[in-house]
mmCIF file of C-alpha atoms and ligand atoms in Angstrom:
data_model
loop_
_atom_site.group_PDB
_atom_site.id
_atom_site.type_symbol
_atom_site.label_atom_id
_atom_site.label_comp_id
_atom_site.label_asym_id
_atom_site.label_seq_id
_atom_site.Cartn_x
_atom_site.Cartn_y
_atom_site.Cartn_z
ATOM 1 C CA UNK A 576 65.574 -23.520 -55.213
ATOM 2 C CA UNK A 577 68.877 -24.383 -52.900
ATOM 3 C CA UNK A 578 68.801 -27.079 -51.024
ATOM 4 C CA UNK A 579 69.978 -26.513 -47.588
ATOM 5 C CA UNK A 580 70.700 -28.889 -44.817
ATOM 6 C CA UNK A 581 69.954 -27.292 -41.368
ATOM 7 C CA UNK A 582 72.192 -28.803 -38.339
ATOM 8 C CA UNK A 583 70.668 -28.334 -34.767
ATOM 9 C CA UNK A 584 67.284 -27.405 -36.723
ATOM 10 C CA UNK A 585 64.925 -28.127 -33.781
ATOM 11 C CA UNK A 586 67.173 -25.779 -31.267
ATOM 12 C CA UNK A 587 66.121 -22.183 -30.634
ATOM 13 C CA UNK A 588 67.712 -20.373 -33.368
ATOM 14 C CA UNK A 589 67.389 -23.341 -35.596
ATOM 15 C CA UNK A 590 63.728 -24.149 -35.469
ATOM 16 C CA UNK A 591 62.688 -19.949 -35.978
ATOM 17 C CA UNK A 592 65.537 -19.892 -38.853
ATOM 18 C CA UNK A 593 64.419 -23.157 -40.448
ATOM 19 C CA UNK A 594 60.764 -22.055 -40.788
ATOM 20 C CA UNK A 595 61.954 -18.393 -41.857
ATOM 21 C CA UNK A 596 64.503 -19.649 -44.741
ATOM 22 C CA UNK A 597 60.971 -22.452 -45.772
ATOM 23 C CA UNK A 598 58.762 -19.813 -45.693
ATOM 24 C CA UNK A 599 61.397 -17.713 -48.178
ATOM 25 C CA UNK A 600 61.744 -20.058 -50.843
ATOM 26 C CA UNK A 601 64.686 -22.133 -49.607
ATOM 27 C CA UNK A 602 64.184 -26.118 -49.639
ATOM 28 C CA UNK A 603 65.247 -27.042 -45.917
ATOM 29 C CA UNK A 604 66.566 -30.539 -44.330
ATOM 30 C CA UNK A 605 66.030 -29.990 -40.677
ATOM 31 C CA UNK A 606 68.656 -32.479 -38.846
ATOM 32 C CA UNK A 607 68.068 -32.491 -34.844
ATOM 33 C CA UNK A 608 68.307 -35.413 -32.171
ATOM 34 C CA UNK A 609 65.231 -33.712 -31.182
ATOM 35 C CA UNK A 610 61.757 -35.167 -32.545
ATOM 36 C CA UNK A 611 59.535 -32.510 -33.631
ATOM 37 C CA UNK A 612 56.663 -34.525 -35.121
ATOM 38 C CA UNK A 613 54.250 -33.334 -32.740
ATOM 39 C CA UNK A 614 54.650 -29.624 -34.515
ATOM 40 C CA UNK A 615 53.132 -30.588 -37.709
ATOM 41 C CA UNK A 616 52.923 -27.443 -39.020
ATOM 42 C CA UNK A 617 56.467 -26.689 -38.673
ATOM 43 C CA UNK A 618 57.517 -29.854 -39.802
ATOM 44 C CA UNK A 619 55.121 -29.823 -42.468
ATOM 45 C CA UNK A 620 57.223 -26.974 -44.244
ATOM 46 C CA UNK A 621 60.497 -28.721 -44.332
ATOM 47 C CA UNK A 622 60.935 -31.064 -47.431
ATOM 48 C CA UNK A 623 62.706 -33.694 -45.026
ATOM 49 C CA UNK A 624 63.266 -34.231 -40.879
ATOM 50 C CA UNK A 625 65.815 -36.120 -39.975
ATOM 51 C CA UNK A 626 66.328 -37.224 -36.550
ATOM 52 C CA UNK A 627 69.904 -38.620 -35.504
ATOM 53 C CA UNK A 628 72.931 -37.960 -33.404
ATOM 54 C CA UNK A 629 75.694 -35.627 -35.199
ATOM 55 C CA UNK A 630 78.332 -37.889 -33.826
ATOM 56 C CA UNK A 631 77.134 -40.916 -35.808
ATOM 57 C CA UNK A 632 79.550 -41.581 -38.698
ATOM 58 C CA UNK A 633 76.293 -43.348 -41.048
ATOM 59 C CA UNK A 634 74.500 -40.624 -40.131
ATOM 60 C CA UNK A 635 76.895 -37.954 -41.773
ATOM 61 C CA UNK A 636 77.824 -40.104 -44.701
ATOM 62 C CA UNK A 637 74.483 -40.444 -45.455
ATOM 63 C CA UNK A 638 74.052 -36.508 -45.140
ATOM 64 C CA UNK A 639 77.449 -36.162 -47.815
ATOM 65 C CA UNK A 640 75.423 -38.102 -50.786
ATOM 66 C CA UNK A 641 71.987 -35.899 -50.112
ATOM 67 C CA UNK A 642 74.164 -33.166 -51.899
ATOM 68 C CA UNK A 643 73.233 -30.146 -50.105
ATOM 69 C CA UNK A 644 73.905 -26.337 -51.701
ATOM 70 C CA UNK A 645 74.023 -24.844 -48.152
ATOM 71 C CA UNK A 646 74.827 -26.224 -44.816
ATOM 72 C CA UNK A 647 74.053 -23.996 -41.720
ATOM 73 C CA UNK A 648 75.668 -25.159 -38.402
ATOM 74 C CA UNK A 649 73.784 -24.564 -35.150
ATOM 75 C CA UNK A 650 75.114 -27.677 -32.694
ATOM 76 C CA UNK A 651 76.763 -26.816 -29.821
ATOM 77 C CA UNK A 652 76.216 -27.293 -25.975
ATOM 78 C CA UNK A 653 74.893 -24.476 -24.397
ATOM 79 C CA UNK A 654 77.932 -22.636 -21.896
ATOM 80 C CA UNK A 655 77.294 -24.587 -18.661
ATOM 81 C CA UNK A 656 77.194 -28.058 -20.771
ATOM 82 C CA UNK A 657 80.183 -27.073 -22.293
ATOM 83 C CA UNK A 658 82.408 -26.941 -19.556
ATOM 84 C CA UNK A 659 81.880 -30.898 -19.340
ATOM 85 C CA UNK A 660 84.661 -33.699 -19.572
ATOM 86 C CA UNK A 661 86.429 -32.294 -22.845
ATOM 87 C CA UNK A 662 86.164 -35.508 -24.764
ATOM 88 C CA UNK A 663 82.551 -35.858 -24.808
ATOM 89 C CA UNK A 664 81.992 -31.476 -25.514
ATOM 90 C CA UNK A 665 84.752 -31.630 -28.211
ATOM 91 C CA UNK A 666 82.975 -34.809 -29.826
ATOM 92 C CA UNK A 667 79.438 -32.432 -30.260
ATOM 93 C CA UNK A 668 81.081 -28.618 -30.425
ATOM 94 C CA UNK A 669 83.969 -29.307 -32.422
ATOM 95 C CA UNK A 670 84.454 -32.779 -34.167
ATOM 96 C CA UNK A 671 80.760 -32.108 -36.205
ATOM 97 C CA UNK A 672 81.818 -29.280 -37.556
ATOM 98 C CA UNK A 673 85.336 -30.906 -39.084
ATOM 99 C CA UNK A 674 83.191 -34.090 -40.113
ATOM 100 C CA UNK A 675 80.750 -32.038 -41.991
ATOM 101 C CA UNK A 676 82.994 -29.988 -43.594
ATOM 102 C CA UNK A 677 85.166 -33.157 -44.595
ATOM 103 C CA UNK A 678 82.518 -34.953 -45.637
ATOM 104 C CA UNK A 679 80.040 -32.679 -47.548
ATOM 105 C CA UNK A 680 82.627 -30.431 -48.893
ATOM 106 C CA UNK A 681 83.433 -33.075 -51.672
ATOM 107 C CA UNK A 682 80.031 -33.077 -52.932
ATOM 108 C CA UNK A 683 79.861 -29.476 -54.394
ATOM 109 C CA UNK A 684 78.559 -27.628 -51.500
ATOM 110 C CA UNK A 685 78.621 -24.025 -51.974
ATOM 111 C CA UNK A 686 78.313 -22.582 -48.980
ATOM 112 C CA UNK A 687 79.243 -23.462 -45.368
ATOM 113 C CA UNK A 688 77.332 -21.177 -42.564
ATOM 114 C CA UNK A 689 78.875 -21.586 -39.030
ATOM 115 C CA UNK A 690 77.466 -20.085 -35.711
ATOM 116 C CA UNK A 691 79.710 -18.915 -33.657
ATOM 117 C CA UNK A 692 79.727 -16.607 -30.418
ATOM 118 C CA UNK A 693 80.752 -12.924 -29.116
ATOM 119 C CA UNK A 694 82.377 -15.263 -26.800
ATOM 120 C CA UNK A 695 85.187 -16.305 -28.713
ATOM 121 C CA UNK A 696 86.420 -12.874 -27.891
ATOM 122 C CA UNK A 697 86.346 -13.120 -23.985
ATOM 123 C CA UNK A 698 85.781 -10.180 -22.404
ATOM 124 C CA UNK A 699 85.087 -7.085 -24.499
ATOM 125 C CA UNK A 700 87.089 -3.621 -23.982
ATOM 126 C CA UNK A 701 85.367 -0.913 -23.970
ATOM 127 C CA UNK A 702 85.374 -0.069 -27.363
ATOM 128 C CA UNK A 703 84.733 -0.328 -30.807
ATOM 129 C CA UNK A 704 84.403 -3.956 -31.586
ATOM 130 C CA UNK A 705 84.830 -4.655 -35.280
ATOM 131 C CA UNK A 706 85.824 -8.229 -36.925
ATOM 132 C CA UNK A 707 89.335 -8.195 -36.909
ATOM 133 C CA UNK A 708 89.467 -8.103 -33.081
ATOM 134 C CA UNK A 709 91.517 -10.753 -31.473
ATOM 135 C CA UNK A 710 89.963 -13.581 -30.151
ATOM 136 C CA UNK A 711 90.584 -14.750 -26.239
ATOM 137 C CA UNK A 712 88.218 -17.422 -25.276
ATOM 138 C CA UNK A 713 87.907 -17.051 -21.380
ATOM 139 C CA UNK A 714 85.303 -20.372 -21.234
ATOM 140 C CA UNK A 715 85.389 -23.630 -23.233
ATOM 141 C CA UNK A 716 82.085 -22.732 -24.482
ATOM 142 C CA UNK A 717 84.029 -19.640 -26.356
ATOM 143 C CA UNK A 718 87.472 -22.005 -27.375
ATOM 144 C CA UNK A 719 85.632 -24.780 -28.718
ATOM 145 C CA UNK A 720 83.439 -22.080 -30.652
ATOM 146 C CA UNK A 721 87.113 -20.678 -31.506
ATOM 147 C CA UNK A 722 88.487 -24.374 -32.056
ATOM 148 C CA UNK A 723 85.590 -24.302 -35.073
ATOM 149 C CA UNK A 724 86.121 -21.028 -37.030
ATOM 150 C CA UNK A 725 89.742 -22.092 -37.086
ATOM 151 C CA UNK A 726 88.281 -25.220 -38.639
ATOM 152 C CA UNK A 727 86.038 -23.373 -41.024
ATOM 153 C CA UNK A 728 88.708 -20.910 -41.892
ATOM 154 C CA UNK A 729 90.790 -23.925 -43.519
ATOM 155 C CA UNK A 730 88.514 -25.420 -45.541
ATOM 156 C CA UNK A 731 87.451 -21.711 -46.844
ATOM 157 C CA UNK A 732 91.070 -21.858 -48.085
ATOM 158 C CA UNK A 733 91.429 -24.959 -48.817
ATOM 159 C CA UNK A 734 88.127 -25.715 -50.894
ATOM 160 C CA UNK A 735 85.636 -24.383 -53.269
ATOM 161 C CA UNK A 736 83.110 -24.308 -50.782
ATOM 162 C CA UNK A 737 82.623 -20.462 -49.194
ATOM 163 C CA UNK A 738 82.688 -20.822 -45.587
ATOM 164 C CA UNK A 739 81.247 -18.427 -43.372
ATOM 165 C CA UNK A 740 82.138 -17.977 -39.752
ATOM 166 C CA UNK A 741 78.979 -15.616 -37.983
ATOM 167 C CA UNK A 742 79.817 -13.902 -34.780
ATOM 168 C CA UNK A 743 76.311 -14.210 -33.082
ATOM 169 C CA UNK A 744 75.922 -11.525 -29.661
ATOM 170 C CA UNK A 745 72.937 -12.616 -27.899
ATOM 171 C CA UNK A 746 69.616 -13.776 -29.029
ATOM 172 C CA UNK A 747 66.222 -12.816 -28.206
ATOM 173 C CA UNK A 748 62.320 -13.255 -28.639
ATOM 174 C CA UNK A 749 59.947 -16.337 -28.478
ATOM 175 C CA UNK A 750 60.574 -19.863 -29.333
ATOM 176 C CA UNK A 751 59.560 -21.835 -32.260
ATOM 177 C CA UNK A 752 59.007 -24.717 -29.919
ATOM 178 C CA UNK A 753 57.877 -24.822 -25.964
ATOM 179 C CA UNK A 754 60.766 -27.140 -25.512
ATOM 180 C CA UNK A 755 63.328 -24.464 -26.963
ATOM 181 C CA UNK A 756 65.989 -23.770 -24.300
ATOM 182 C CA UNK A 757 65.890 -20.011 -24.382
ATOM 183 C CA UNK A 758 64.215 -18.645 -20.705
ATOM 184 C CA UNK A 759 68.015 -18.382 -19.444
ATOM 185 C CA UNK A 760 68.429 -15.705 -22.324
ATOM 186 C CA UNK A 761 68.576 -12.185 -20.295
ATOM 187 C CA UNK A 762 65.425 -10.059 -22.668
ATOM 188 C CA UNK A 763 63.416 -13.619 -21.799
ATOM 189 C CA UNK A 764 63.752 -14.118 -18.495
ATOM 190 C CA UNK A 765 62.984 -10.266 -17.207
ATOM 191 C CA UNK A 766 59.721 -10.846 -19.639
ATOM 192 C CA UNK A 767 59.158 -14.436 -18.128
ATOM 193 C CA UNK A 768 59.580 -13.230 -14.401
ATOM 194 C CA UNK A 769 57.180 -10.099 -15.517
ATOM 195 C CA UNK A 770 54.444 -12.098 -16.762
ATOM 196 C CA UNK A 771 54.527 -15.014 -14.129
ATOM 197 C CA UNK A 772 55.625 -13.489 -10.954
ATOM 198 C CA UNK A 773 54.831 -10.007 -11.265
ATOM 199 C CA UNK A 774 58.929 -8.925 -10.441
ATOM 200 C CA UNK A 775 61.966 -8.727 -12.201
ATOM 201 C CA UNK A 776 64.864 -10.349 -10.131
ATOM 202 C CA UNK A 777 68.276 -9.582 -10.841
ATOM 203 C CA UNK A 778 71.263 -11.945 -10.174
ATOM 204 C CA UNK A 779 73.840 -9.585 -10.724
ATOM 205 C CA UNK A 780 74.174 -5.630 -10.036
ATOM 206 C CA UNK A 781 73.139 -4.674 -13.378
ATOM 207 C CA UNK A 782 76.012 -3.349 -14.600
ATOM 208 C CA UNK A 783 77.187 -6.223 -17.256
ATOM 209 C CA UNK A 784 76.915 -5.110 -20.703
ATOM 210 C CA UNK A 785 75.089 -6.464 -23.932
ATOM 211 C CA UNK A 786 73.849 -6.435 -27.327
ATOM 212 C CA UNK A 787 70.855 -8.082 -28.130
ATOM 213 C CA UNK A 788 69.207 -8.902 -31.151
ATOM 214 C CA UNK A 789 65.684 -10.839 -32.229
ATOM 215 C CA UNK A 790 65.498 -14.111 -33.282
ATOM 216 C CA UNK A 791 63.782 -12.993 -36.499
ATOM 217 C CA UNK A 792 66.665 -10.728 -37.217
ATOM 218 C CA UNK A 793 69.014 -13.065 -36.523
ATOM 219 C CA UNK A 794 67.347 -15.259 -39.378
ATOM 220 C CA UNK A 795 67.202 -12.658 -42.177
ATOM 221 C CA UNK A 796 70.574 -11.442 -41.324
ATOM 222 C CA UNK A 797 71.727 -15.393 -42.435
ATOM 223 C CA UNK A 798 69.086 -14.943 -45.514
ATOM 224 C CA UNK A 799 71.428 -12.290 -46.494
ATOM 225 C CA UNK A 800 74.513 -14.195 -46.424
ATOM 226 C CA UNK A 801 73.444 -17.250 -47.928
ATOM 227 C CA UNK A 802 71.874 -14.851 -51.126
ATOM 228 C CA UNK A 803 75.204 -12.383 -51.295
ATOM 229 C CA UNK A 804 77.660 -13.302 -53.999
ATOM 230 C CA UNK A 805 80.759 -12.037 -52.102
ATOM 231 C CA UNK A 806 83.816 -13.916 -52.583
ATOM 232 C CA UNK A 807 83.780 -14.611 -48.394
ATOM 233 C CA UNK A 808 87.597 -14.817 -48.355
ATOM 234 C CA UNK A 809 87.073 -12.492 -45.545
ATOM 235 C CA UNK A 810 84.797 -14.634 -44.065
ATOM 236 C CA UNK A 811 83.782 -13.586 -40.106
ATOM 237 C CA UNK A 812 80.115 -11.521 -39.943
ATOM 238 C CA UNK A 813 78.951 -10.017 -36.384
ATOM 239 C CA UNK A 814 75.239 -10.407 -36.161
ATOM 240 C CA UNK A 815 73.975 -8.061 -33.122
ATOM 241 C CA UNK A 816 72.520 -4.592 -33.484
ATOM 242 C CA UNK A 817 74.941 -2.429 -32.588
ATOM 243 C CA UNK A 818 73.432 -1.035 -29.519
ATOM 244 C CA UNK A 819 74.710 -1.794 -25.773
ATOM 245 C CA UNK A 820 72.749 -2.044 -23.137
ATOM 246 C CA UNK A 821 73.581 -2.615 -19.191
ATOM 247 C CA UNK A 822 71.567 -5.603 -17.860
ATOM 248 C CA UNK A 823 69.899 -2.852 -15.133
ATOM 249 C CA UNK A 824 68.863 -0.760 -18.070
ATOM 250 C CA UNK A 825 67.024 -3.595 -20.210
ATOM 251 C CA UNK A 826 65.368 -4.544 -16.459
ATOM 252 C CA UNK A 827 63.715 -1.096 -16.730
ATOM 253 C CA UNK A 828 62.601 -1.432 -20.487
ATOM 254 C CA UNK A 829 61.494 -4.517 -20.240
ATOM 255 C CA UNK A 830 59.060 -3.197 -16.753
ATOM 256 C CA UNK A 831 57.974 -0.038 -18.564
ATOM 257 C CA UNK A 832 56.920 -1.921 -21.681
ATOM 258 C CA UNK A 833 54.845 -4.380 -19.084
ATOM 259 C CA UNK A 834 53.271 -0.976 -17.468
ATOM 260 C CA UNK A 835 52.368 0.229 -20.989
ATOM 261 C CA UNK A 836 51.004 -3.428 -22.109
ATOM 262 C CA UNK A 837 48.853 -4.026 -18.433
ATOM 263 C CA UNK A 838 49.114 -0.868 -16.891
ATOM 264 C CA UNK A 839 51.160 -2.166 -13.642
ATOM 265 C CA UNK A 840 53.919 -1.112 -11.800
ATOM 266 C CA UNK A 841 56.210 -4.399 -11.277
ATOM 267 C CA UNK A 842 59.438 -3.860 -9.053
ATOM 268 C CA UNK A 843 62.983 -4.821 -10.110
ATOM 269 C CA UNK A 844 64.878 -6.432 -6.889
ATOM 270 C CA UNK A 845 68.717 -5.758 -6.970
ATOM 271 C CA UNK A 846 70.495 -9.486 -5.149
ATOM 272 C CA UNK A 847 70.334 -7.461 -1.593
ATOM 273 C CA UNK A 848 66.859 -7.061 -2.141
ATOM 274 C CA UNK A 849 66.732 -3.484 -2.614
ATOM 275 C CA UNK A 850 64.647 -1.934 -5.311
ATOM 276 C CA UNK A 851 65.970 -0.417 -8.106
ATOM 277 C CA UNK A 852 64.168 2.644 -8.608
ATOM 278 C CA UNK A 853 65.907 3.931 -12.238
ATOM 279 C CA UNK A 854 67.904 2.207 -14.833
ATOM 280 C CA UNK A 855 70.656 5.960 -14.594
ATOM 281 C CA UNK A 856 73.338 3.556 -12.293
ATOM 282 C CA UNK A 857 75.142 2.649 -15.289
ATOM 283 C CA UNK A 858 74.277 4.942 -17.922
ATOM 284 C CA UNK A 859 77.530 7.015 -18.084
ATOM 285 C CA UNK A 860 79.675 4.433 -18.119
ATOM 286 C CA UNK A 861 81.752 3.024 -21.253
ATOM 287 C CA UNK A 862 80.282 0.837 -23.566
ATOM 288 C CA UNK A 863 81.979 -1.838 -25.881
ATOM 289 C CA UNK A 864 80.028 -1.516 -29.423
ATOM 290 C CA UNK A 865 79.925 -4.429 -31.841
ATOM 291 C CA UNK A 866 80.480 -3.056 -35.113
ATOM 292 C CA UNK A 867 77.861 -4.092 -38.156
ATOM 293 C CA UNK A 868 79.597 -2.746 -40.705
ATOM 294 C CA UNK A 869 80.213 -5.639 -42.362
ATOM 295 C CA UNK A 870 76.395 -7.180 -42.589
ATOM 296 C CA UNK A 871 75.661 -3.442 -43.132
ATOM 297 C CA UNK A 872 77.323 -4.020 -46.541
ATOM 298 C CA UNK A 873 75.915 -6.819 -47.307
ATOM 299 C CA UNK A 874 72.483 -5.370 -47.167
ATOM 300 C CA UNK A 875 71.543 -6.018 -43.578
ATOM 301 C CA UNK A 876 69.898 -3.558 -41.357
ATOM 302 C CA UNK A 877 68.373 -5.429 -38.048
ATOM 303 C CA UNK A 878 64.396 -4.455 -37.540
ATOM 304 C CA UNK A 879 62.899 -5.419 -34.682
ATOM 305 C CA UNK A 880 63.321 -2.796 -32.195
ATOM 306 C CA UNK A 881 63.521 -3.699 -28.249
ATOM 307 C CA UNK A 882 60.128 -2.423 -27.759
ATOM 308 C CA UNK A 883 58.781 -4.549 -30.346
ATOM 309 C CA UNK A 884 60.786 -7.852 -29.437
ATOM 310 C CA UNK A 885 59.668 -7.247 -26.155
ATOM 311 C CA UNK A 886 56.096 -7.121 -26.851
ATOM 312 C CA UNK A 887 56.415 -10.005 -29.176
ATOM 313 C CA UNK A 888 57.126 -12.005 -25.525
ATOM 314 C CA UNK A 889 54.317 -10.981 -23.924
ATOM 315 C CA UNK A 890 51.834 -11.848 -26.641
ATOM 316 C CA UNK A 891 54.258 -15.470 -26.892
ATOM 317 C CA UNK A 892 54.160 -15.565 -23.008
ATOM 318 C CA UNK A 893 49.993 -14.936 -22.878
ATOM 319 C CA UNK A 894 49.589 -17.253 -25.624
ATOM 320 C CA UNK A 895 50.575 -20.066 -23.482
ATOM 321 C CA UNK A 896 47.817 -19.782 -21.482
ATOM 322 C CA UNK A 897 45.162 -19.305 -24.299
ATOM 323 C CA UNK A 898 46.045 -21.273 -27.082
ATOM 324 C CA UNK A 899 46.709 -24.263 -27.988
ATOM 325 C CA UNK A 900 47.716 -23.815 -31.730
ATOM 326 C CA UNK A 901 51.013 -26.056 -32.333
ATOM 327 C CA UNK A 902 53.625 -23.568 -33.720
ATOM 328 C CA UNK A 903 54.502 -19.455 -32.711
HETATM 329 N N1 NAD B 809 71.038 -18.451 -28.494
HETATM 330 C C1 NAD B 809 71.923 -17.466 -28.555
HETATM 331 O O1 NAD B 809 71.660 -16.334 -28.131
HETATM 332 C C2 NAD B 809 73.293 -17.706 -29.150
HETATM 333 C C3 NAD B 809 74.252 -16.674 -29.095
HETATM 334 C C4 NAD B 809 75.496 -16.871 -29.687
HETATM 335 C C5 NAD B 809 75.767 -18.076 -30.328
HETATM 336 N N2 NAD B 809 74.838 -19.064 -30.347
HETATM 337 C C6 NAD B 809 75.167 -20.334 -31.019
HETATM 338 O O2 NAD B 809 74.175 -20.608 -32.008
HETATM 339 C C7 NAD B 809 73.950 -22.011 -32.094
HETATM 340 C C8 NAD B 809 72.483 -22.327 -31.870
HETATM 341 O O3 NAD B 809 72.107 -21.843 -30.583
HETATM 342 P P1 NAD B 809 70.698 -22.222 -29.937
HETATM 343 O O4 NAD B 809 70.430 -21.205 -28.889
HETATM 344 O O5 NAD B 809 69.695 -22.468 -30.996
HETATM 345 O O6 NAD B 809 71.070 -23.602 -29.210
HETATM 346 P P2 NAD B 809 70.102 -24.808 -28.802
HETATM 347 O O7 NAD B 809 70.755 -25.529 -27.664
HETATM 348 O O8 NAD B 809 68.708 -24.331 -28.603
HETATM 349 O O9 NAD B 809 70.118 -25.731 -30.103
HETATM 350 C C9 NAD B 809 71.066 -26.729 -30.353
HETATM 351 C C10 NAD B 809 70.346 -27.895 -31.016
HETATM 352 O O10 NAD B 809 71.319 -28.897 -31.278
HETATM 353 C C11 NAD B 809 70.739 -30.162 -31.027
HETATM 354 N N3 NAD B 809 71.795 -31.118 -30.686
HETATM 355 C C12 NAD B 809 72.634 -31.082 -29.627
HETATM 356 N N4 NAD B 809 73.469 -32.138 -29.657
HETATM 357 C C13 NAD B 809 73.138 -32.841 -30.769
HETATM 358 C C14 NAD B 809 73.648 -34.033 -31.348
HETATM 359 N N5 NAD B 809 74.650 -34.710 -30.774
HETATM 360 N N6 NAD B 809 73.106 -34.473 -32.509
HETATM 361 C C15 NAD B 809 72.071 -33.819 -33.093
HETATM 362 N N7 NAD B 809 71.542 -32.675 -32.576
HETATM 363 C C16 NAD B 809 72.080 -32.207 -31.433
HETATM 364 C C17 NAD B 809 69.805 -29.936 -29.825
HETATM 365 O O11 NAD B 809 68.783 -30.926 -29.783
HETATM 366 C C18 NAD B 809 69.275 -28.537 -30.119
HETATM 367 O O12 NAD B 809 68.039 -28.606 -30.802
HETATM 368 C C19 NAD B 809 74.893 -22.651 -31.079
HETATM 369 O O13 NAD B 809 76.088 -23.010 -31.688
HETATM 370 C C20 NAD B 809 75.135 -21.524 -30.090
HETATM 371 O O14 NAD B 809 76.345 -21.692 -29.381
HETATM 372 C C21 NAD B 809 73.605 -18.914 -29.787
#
């Protein structure tokens, strides 16, 4: 069984891919400042917890002699907190990532997993969007994201560990824990507003585009590259599904789907106000497509369909209110 160290473990990608990789064989370290002790059933399916800051040098030596087979990177400051004073983002978004691979590449790890973003691309033509695209971080959120696959690129050269840059779009579906930092996510907050206040509110006109895929996905798709035997020379994976959609449009899913699930109209306010009364504003316009070829390949075929992700909030969203079971 591999032995895999998971960085950022109690974020919300970390904590749903954490339980996912436990639940599939894989022997997980979860490493978080975060203390999830009060979720013991999560916690109770990791073989360790550690709790500690990324930036503390004892910390990550004594990570290097716990001689991990796979580490999988998830710390990073969210976009707003990355536009901080760049000493104190580059010392958590970039500097971990160099420190681990420094550190715990000496002690025969094979493989080196690193989330990345879309947004190391900046803003996406409309067109076909494969790997080989050139990058043009427009935020500091996207260049210090940048700043690391350059990192991870060298030591994939450099080294005999195989490390893996992934190209994440945007994530959806409920969180592992209630503390999970996910309701600013686009799919969540439509179902959030939905459920609570009976309205979808936009903030912009609708028309921004983007691809969207579950949690859960998101999870097997990295099950798939930490089991493939590829060489990863060419080392940069999208995860997304393929499919764009304009923020007006998934507005309108996401209130049909509530219609079908309570059998209620809710409206979807436009920032004037107005109502919008059909998701057609946008639909002939041109679409950027993030290519999956490359996960497609691998094995990889995403699962979840909106309509399902969707309802998967709603049931997460009621649950709240009913239950009081510690984990999701
Ligand atoms: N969520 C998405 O849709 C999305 C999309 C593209 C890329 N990504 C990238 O995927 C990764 C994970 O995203 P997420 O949504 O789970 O983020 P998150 O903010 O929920 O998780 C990050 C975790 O890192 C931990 N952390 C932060 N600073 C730390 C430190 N100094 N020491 C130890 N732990 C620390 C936090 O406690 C948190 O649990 C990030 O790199 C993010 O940029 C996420």
């Amino acid at each position: 069984m591999k032995k895999v160290l998971v960085t950022g473990a109690c974020g919300y990608l970390g904590a749903r891919l954490s339980k996912y990789l436990a639940e599939n064989g894989f022997r997980i370290t979860a490493f978080d400042s975060f203390d999830p002790s009060m979720y013991s059933q999560w916690t109770s399916l990791m073989e360790e917890v550690i709790i500690g800051d990324i930036r503390d040098e004892t910390i990550l030596y004594n990570l290097a002699k716990k001689q991990f087979d796979i580490v999988i990177h998830l710390i990073s400051l969210d976009h707003n907190r990355s536009e901080d004073e760049p000493n104190f983002v580059s010392s958590i978004n970039v500097m971990p990532t160099w420190n681990l691979l420094d550190k715990l590449s000496k002690n025969g790890l094979e493989k080196f997993i690193y989330f990345s973003t879309q947004q190391v691309l900046g803003k996406l033509p409309s067109t076909i969007i494969d790997e080989s695209s050139p990058p043009n971080p427009i935020n500091k959120y996207g260049l210090t994201h940048l700043l690391c696959e350059q990192i991870v690129n060298y030591y994939n050269e450099i080294t005999e560990t195989k490390c893996i840059n992934i190209r994440l779009s945007n994530g959806y579906g409920s969180p592992v824990f209630k503390e999970n930092n996910c309701w600013w996510l686009v799919i969540n907050d439509f179902c959030k507003m939905a459920n609570e206040r009976g309205e979808i509110k936009l903030l912009s006109d609708g028309s921004p585009q983007r691809d969207f895929i579950h949690n859960l996905d998101i999870s097997r798709a990295v099950g798939v590259l930490i089991k493939s035997k590829e060489d990863f020379i060419d080392n940069i994976f999208h995860i997304a599904t393929g499919e764009t959609w304009a923020i007006l449009e998934l507005a309108h899913i996401v209130a049909d789907i509530y219609k079908g699930r309570y059998n209620k109209e809710i409206p979807i306010f436009l920032p004037d106000n107005s109502i919008s009364e059909s998701p057609e504003l946008y639909q002939n316009e041109q679409r950027f497509n993030i290519d999956i070829t490359k996960m497609k390949k691998l094995g990889f075929q995403p699962e979840i369909s909106l309509q399902k992700g969707i309802l998967e909030l709603f049931e997460y969203l009621n649950s709240l209110y009913l239950d009081s079971s510690d984990i999701y």
